[in-house]
Short mmCIF file of C-alpha atoms (C1' of nucleotides) in Angstrom, two decimals:
data_model
loop_
_atom_site.label_atom_id
_atom_site.label_comp_id
_atom_site.label_asym_id
_atom_site.label_seq_id
_atom_site.Cartn_x
_atom_site.Cartn_y
_atom_site.Cartn_z
CA MET A 1 16.06 18.07 -0.44
CA ALA A 2 19.70 18.30 -0.71
CA THR A 3 19.43 20.94 -3.47
CA GLN A 4 19.04 24.42 -3.60
CA GLU A 5 15.49 25.21 -5.09
CA ARG A 6 12.74 24.85 -2.54
CA TRP A 7 10.31 22.55 -4.74
CA LEU A 8 7.36 22.72 -2.53
CA THR A 9 6.05 25.98 -0.81
CA ASP A 10 6.04 25.50 3.01
CA ASP A 11 2.46 25.10 2.84
CA GLU A 12 2.80 22.39 0.11
CA GLN A 13 5.18 20.77 2.12
CA ARG A 14 3.20 20.37 5.00
CA ALA A 15 0.21 19.29 3.00
CA TRP A 16 2.33 16.49 1.13
CA ARG A 17 3.63 14.92 4.59
CA ALA A 18 0.20 14.78 6.06
CA LEU A 19 -1.25 13.26 2.75
CA ILE A 20 1.54 10.76 2.27
CA GLY A 21 1.24 9.92 6.18
CA ILE A 22 -2.19 9.33 5.68
CA VAL A 23 -1.63 7.34 2.36
CA VAL A 24 0.87 5.11 4.18
CA LEU A 25 -0.65 4.57 7.39
CA LEU A 26 -4.22 4.37 6.79
CA PRO A 27 -4.08 0.84 4.64
CA GLY A 28 -2.19 -0.67 7.53
CA ALA A 29 -4.57 0.63 10.22
CA LEU A 30 -7.56 -0.69 8.31
CA ASP A 31 -6.22 -3.79 7.25
CA ARG A 32 -5.17 -4.55 11.08
CA GLN A 33 -8.61 -3.97 12.13
CA LEU A 34 -10.29 -6.20 9.83
CA GLU A 35 -7.97 -8.86 9.84
CA ARG A 36 -7.99 -9.11 13.59
CA ASP A 37 -12.02 -8.90 14.13
CA SER A 38 -12.82 -10.62 10.78
CA GLY A 39 -9.83 -12.64 9.02
CA LEU A 40 -10.43 -10.24 6.01
CA SER A 41 -8.01 -7.95 4.30
CA GLN A 42 -9.30 -4.57 3.03
CA ILE A 43 -9.80 -5.75 -0.56
CA GLU A 44 -11.45 -8.91 0.58
CA TYR A 45 -13.90 -6.91 2.71
CA GLY A 46 -14.10 -4.48 -0.44
CA VAL A 47 -15.11 -7.50 -2.69
CA LEU A 48 -17.71 -8.79 -0.42
CA ALA A 49 -19.16 -5.31 0.02
CA MET A 50 -19.34 -4.47 -3.30
CA LEU A 51 -20.89 -7.99 -4.09
CA SER A 52 -23.50 -7.48 -1.25
CA GLU A 53 -24.95 -4.33 -2.46
CA ALA A 54 -24.82 -5.61 -6.52
CA PRO A 55 -28.08 -6.93 -8.03
CA ASP A 56 -28.25 -10.81 -7.45
CA GLN A 57 -25.27 -10.37 -5.43
CA THR A 58 -23.03 -11.05 -8.55
CA LEU A 59 -20.57 -8.89 -10.64
CA ARG A 60 -18.29 -9.45 -13.45
CA MET A 61 -14.67 -9.48 -12.13
CA SER A 62 -13.94 -6.53 -14.33
CA GLN A 63 -16.26 -4.29 -12.60
CA LEU A 64 -15.32 -5.87 -9.08
CA ALA A 65 -11.81 -4.55 -9.92
CA ALA A 66 -12.90 -1.19 -11.00
CA LEU A 67 -14.78 -0.98 -7.99
CA ASN A 68 -11.96 -1.89 -5.93
CA ASP A 69 -9.50 0.28 -7.70
CA SER A 70 -7.72 -2.88 -8.38
CA SER A 71 -6.09 -4.29 -11.24
CA LEU A 72 -7.71 -7.29 -12.97
CA SER A 73 -4.82 -9.68 -12.36
CA ARG A 74 -4.85 -8.88 -8.33
CA LEU A 75 -8.52 -9.18 -8.20
CA SER A 76 -8.12 -12.97 -9.93
CA HIS A 77 -5.75 -13.86 -7.46
CA VAL A 78 -7.84 -12.48 -4.44
CA ALA A 79 -10.98 -14.24 -6.03
CA ASN A 80 -8.93 -17.44 -6.22
CA ARG A 81 -8.39 -17.27 -2.16
CA MET A 82 -11.84 -16.15 -1.39
CA GLU A 83 -13.14 -19.18 -3.56
CA GLN A 84 -10.82 -21.60 -1.60
CA ARG A 85 -12.34 -20.25 1.60
CA GLY A 86 -15.99 -20.28 0.11
CA LEU A 87 -16.88 -16.76 0.39
CA ILE A 88 -17.50 -16.46 -3.12
CA VAL A 89 -18.27 -18.29 -6.12
CA ARG A 90 -17.25 -18.12 -9.82
CA ARG A 91 -18.79 -19.09 -13.22
CA THR A 92 -18.12 -18.18 -16.64
CA CYS A 93 -20.91 -15.28 -17.94
CA PRO A 94 -23.49 -17.03 -20.27
CA GLU A 95 -23.91 -13.76 -22.52
CA ASP A 96 -20.13 -13.29 -22.85
CA ARG A 97 -18.13 -16.27 -22.56
CA ARG A 98 -14.57 -14.62 -21.55
CA ALA A 99 -16.07 -12.79 -18.75
CA ASN A 100 -16.49 -14.11 -15.32
CA ILE A 101 -19.05 -13.47 -12.73
CA ALA A 102 -18.58 -13.83 -9.12
CA SER A 103 -21.32 -14.20 -6.73
CA LEU A 104 -21.37 -14.06 -2.89
CA THR A 105 -22.30 -17.28 -1.32
CA GLU A 106 -24.34 -17.35 2.05
CA ALA A 107 -20.71 -17.81 4.08
CA GLY A 108 -19.28 -14.77 2.35
CA LEU A 109 -22.56 -13.07 2.88
CA ALA A 110 -22.36 -13.64 6.50
CA GLN A 111 -18.73 -12.62 6.73
CA VAL A 112 -19.65 -9.03 5.36
CA VAL A 113 -22.42 -8.43 7.52
CA ALA A 114 -20.59 -9.70 10.72
CA ALA A 115 -17.43 -7.77 9.91
CA ALA A 116 -19.10 -4.45 8.55
CA PRO A 117 -20.01 -2.92 12.19
CA ALA A 118 -16.73 -2.67 13.23
CA HIS A 119 -15.49 -1.75 10.18
CA VAL A 120 -17.60 1.01 9.92
CA THR A 121 -16.85 2.02 13.48
CA LYS A 122 -13.11 1.92 12.66
CA VAL A 123 -13.49 4.27 9.75
CA ARG A 124 -15.63 6.41 11.66
CA GLU A 125 -13.06 6.64 14.54
CA LEU A 126 -10.10 7.44 12.06
CA ILE A 127 -11.70 9.82 9.89
CA PHE A 128 -15.09 11.10 10.51
CA ASP A 129 -15.28 11.72 14.17
CA LYS A 130 -12.56 13.82 13.57
CA LEU A 131 -13.93 16.39 11.80
CA THR A 132 -16.11 19.11 11.86
CA PRO A 133 -19.00 19.70 9.30
CA THR A 134 -17.07 21.90 7.26
CA GLN A 135 -13.82 19.90 7.28
CA LEU A 136 -16.01 17.19 6.04
CA GLU A 137 -17.15 19.40 3.24
CA ASN A 138 -13.73 20.46 2.49
CA LEU A 139 -12.53 16.78 2.38
CA THR A 140 -15.16 15.83 -0.07
CA GLU A 141 -14.34 18.25 -2.29
CA VAL A 142 -10.68 18.10 -2.42
CA ALA A 143 -10.46 14.53 -1.91
CA ALA A 144 -12.62 14.13 -5.13
CA VAL A 145 -10.57 16.55 -7.02
CA ILE A 146 -7.22 14.62 -6.52
CA ARG A 147 -9.13 11.38 -6.91
CA ALA A 148 -10.25 12.45 -10.43
CA GLY A 149 -6.55 13.28 -11.51
CA LEU A 150 -5.45 9.56 -10.24
CA ASP A 151 -7.30 7.37 -12.88
CA PRO A 152 -5.66 4.84 -14.54
CA ASP A 153 -3.93 6.21 -16.25
CA LYS A 154 -3.57 9.15 -17.96
CA GLY A 155 -0.19 10.95 -17.75
CA PRO A 156 -0.13 14.66 -18.02
CA PRO A 157 -3.56 15.73 -18.78
CA PRO A 158 -3.65 17.33 -21.93
CA PRO A 159 -3.55 21.14 -21.49
CA GLN A 160 -7.04 22.58 -21.05
CA VAL A 161 -7.81 23.98 -24.50
CA GLU A 162 -10.77 26.98 -23.97
CA MET B 1 -23.78 -2.85 2.78
CA ALA B 2 -26.07 -5.20 2.39
CA THR B 3 -28.10 -4.40 5.56
CA GLN B 4 -30.49 -2.04 6.52
CA GLU B 5 -28.82 0.82 8.16
CA ARG B 6 -26.99 3.38 6.06
CA TRP B 7 -23.64 3.39 8.02
CA LEU B 8 -22.23 6.48 6.53
CA THR B 9 -24.17 9.79 5.18
CA ASP B 10 -24.01 10.16 1.53
CA ASP B 11 -21.37 13.06 2.30
CA GLU B 12 -19.30 10.76 3.98
CA GLN B 13 -19.72 7.88 1.46
CA ARG B 14 -18.48 10.28 -1.20
CA ALA B 15 -15.72 11.46 0.86
CA TRP B 16 -14.78 7.93 1.98
CA ARG B 17 -14.68 6.71 -1.60
CA ALA B 18 -12.68 9.41 -2.85
CA LEU B 19 -10.22 9.25 -0.11
CA ILE B 20 -9.60 5.17 -0.45
CA GLY B 21 -9.25 5.97 -4.00
CA ILE B 22 -6.29 8.17 -3.13
CA VAL B 23 -4.85 6.07 -0.56
CA VAL B 24 -4.96 2.98 -3.00
CA LEU B 25 -3.95 4.65 -6.27
CA LEU B 26 -1.39 7.35 -5.30
CA PRO B 27 1.45 5.14 -4.05
CA GLY B 28 1.21 2.99 -7.22
CA ALA B 29 1.31 6.20 -9.35
CA LEU B 30 4.22 7.46 -7.34
CA ASP B 31 5.92 4.14 -7.41
CA ARG B 32 5.77 4.15 -10.99
CA GLN B 33 7.11 7.35 -11.70
CA LEU B 34 9.98 6.86 -9.58
CA GLU B 35 10.73 3.31 -10.81
CA ARG B 36 10.54 4.13 -14.44
CA ASP B 37 12.67 7.47 -13.95
CA SER B 38 14.74 6.52 -11.58
CA GLY B 39 14.97 2.63 -10.47
CA LEU B 40 13.82 3.69 -7.04
CA SER B 41 10.70 2.81 -4.95
CA GLN B 42 8.88 5.24 -3.06
CA ILE B 43 10.14 4.25 0.26
CA GLU B 44 13.86 4.00 -1.10
CA TYR B 45 13.28 7.83 -2.42
CA GLY B 46 11.96 8.45 0.95
CA VAL B 47 15.01 7.09 2.78
CA LEU B 48 17.40 9.17 0.48
CA ALA B 49 15.79 12.45 0.41
CA MET B 50 15.64 12.32 4.49
CA LEU B 51 19.23 11.34 4.60
CA SER B 52 20.04 13.89 2.03
CA GLU B 53 18.39 16.65 4.36
CA ALA B 54 20.22 15.24 7.54
CA PRO B 55 23.27 16.75 9.26
CA ASP B 56 26.16 15.11 8.12
CA GLN B 57 23.40 13.01 5.94
CA THR B 58 23.48 10.34 8.63
CA LEU B 59 20.41 9.20 10.72
CA ARG B 60 19.71 6.42 13.16
CA MET B 61 17.54 3.90 11.70
CA SER B 62 14.91 4.26 14.01
CA GLN B 63 14.79 7.79 13.02
CA LEU B 64 14.79 7.12 9.43
CA ALA B 65 11.80 4.78 10.40
CA ALA B 66 9.91 7.45 11.85
CA LEU B 67 10.49 10.14 9.03
CA ASN B 68 9.25 7.39 6.55
CA ASP B 69 6.37 6.61 8.52
CA SER B 70 7.93 2.80 8.08
CA SER B 71 8.56 0.14 10.55
CA LEU B 72 11.89 -0.73 11.81
CA SER B 73 11.55 -4.29 10.14
CA ARG B 74 10.63 -2.74 6.68
CA LEU B 75 13.30 -0.02 6.82
CA SER B 76 16.05 -2.78 7.78
CA HIS B 77 15.46 -4.88 4.74
CA VAL B 78 15.00 -1.58 2.66
CA ALA B 79 18.44 -0.72 3.91
CA ASN B 80 19.96 -3.98 2.95
CA ARG B 81 19.16 -3.62 -0.25
CA MET B 82 20.29 0.09 -0.46
CA GLU B 83 23.56 -1.14 1.09
CA GLN B 84 24.06 -3.74 -1.36
CA ARG B 85 23.39 -1.19 -4.54
CA GLY B 86 25.97 1.23 -2.83
CA LEU B 87 23.18 3.87 -2.14
CA ILE B 88 24.11 4.11 1.58
CA VAL B 89 26.42 2.52 4.27
CA ARG B 90 25.59 1.78 7.94
CA ARG B 91 27.58 1.50 10.94
CA THR B 92 26.82 1.07 14.66
CA CYS B 93 26.50 4.20 16.54
CA PRO B 94 29.38 4.90 18.79
CA GLU B 95 27.23 6.40 21.53
CA ASP B 96 24.86 3.65 21.47
CA ARG B 97 26.21 0.46 20.60
CA ARG B 98 22.68 -0.85 19.81
CA ALA B 99 21.85 1.88 17.35
CA ASN B 100 22.60 1.69 13.73
CA ILE B 101 23.62 4.68 11.65
CA ALA B 102 23.09 4.94 7.92
CA SER B 103 24.67 7.40 5.75
CA LEU B 104 24.55 8.74 2.28
CA THR B 105 27.03 7.81 -0.15
CA GLU B 106 28.33 9.72 -3.14
CA ALA B 107 26.11 7.40 -5.33
CA GLY B 108 23.04 7.97 -3.14
CA LEU B 109 23.65 11.49 -3.01
CA ALA B 110 23.91 11.53 -6.75
CA GLN B 111 20.87 9.55 -7.12
CA VAL B 112 18.30 11.62 -5.10
CA VAL B 113 19.64 14.57 -6.81
CA ALA B 114 19.03 13.09 -10.15
CA ALA B 115 15.79 11.74 -9.14
CA ALA B 116 14.34 14.76 -7.23
CA PRO B 117 13.03 17.04 -10.00
CA ALA B 118 11.02 14.73 -12.08
CA HIS B 119 9.46 13.14 -8.79
CA VAL B 120 8.46 16.88 -8.02
CA THR B 121 6.91 17.30 -10.93
CA LYS B 122 4.56 14.31 -10.77
CA VAL B 123 3.75 15.30 -7.10
CA ARG B 124 2.74 18.92 -8.38
CA GLU B 125 1.00 17.25 -11.58
CA LEU B 126 -1.02 14.80 -9.56
CA ILE B 127 -1.74 17.37 -6.41
CA PHE B 128 -1.01 20.84 -6.13
CA ASP B 129 -1.64 21.89 -9.51
CA LYS B 130 -5.17 20.49 -9.43
CA LEU B 131 -5.99 22.58 -6.50
CA THR B 132 -6.98 26.22 -5.71
CA PRO B 133 -4.97 28.36 -3.23
CA THR B 134 -8.63 27.85 -0.78
CA GLN B 135 -8.33 24.20 -1.48
CA LEU B 136 -4.59 23.72 -0.71
CA GLU B 137 -5.43 25.32 2.49
CA ASN B 138 -8.38 23.19 3.27
CA LEU B 139 -6.38 20.31 2.28
CA THR B 140 -3.52 21.00 4.57
CA GLU B 141 -5.95 21.46 7.58
CA VAL B 142 -7.97 18.36 6.80
CA ALA B 143 -5.09 16.06 6.24
CA ALA B 144 -3.45 17.35 9.46
CA VAL B 145 -6.17 16.21 11.46
CA ILE B 146 -6.76 13.02 9.86
CA ARG B 147 -2.86 12.28 9.77
CA ALA B 148 -2.54 13.09 13.79
CA GLY B 149 -5.06 10.33 14.37
CA LEU B 150 -3.18 7.48 12.48
CA ASP B 151 -0.34 7.61 14.78
CA PRO B 152 1.22 4.09 15.64
CA ASP B 153 -0.77 3.21 17.35
CA LYS B 154 -3.44 4.34 19.47
CA GLY B 155 -6.48 2.39 19.83
CA PRO B 156 -9.75 4.65 20.37
CA PRO B 157 -8.16 7.91 21.56
CA PRO B 158 -8.97 8.23 25.22
CA PRO B 159 -12.18 10.31 25.78
CA GLN B 160 -11.16 14.10 26.01
CA VAL B 161 -11.52 14.88 29.69
CA GLU B 162 -11.96 18.33 30.30
"C1'" DC C 1 -16.89 -15.28 -44.07
"C1'" DG C 2 -12.31 -15.43 -42.49
"C1'" DG C 3 -8.18 -13.68 -40.23
"C1'" DA C 4 -6.18 -9.92 -37.19
"C1'" DA C 5 -6.88 -7.17 -33.47
"C1'" DT C 6 -8.88 -6.63 -29.12
"C1'" DA C 7 -11.07 -7.65 -24.74
"C1'" DA C 8 -11.40 -10.21 -20.43
"C1'" DC C 9 -9.62 -12.84 -17.71
"C1'" DT C 10 -5.75 -16.36 -15.56
"C1'" DT C 11 -1.13 -18.18 -14.16
"C1'" DG C 12 3.66 -17.89 -12.56
"C1'" DA C 13 7.58 -15.58 -11.17
"C1'" DT C 14 9.44 -12.02 -8.45
"C1'" DG C 15 9.95 -8.85 -5.05
"C1'" DC C 16 8.53 -6.33 -1.21
"C1'" DT C 17 5.98 -6.23 3.59
"C1'" DT C 18 4.50 -7.97 7.59
"C1'" DC C 19 4.76 -10.70 11.60
"C1'" DA C 20 7.19 -13.19 14.77
"C1'" DA C 21 11.20 -14.17 16.93
"C1'" DG C 22 16.07 -13.36 17.55
"C1'" DT C 23 20.07 -11.08 19.37
"C1'" DA C 24 22.88 -7.76 21.59
"C1'" DA C 25 23.26 -3.08 24.28
"C1'" DT C 26 21.63 -0.33 27.94
"C1'" DT C 27 18.60 1.41 31.73
"C1'" DG C 28 16.43 0.78 35.86
"C1'" DC C 29 15.80 -1.01 40.42
"C1'" DT C 30 17.16 -2.68 44.88
"C1'" DA D 1 26.91 -4.84 41.81
"C1'" DG D 2 23.38 -7.69 39.30
"C1'" DC D 3 19.13 -9.27 37.42
"C1'" DA D 4 15.06 -7.76 34.59
"C1'" DA D 5 13.25 -5.26 31.66
"C1'" DT D 6 13.47 -2.26 27.37
"C1'" DT D 7 15.60 -0.48 23.54
"C1'" DA D 8 17.13 -0.98 18.89
"C1'" DC D 9 17.98 -3.51 15.43
"C1'" DT D 10 18.08 -7.92 12.25
"C1'" DT D 11 16.76 -11.95 10.37
"C1'" DG D 12 13.39 -15.52 8.01
"C1'" DA D 13 9.32 -17.08 6.53
"C1'" DA D 14 4.86 -16.29 4.88
"C1'" DG D 15 1.51 -14.04 2.35
"C1'" DC D 16 0.49 -10.26 -1.19
"C1'" DA D 17 1.06 -7.44 -5.26
"C1'" DT D 18 2.84 -6.28 -9.69
"C1'" DC D 19 4.50 -7.55 -13.94
"C1'" DA D 20 4.89 -10.20 -18.02
"C1'" DA D 21 3.18 -13.97 -20.88
"C1'" DG D 22 -0.57 -16.80 -21.90
"C1'" DT D 23 -5.53 -18.53 -22.96
"C1'" DT D 24 -9.84 -18.27 -24.57
"C1'" DA D 25 -13.60 -15.55 -26.53
"C1'" DT D 26 -15.59 -11.78 -29.09
"C1'" DT D 27 -15.44 -8.10 -32.40
"C1'" DC D 28 -13.81 -5.66 -36.49
"C1'" DC D 29 -13.67 -5.03 -41.31
"C1'" DG D 30 -12.34 -5.70 -45.96
#
DNA sequence: CGGAATAACTTGATGCTTCAAGTAATTGCT
DNA sequence: AGCAATTACTTGAAGCATCAAGTTATTCCG
């Protein structure tokens, strides 16, 4: 900062810079690999992957959004494009006619199956191959803690009353 | 995945999900805070912050891009907007007339100074307040390792020849 | 039962990012 | 010196994300 008070300790500074670096660079790295190898964006891959694991390869839009940490609006646009391309189909849910369920098509399934290996390899290459078992443990713990505090969308968490 | 082979171990899965969650959610959380409190995006804040720390509050576009993990193109667009708004000024570098140097204006400086406290508070709130000293240490280490492997833009790092 | 409130999306506009291409200045080679 | 290659950016177009507003369906409750 321009100002006096050192707002983060040196340790925190270093952690912060590295973390932001990851946050800024990782999506691009993954997107490029996916785009190049499979013509998919990261969220599209995520959608296909989640559907492929779901019972009947079908999920409600809202669930799909939650699973991908996406807003409903964003997912709706994405689903439009994917439907155009024939990767998924949507129909209104019979039990709740406000809701919309998306299902994998055969083409969609074929796409994920084809895309997965290279993607996983990239993930390994970028993350897990670099870590010792201890570091993996530490990552799992720390990432979970941070992630938990990021949920849509609590402001300052209510002070712990013990 | 839809397929047989469990491509990541359970531990890795959990780490991966949490990490992606962070990567997806953190930028939005920071952007919203900055936008709301100061009318800045994260990269705009980053530009102002880096300039404010630089000697003579001046940096070349390429340095500014590197410091913010941004492409030159992106930075160029951002700088255009910021120049319109009077937060920075640009002029060609005298030593190398291909290069362009950006400087903070007084208005720009005022902006960072005003924006910094709330932003730092948010960062603390989202990250550091949640971590024990040990976890901070672990984060620093792990994040640095991962970050290092993300640098523009090495493919598979050449196998370590000892 | 009937209207208000809420839920589950979709749509359109706006703005930012990225990508490809372009320009201008400098270096490097011979 | 002179031409090619490289560096440092800028620009314009295309695609995505986000935000606000709009639909349609369901629930709540008096």
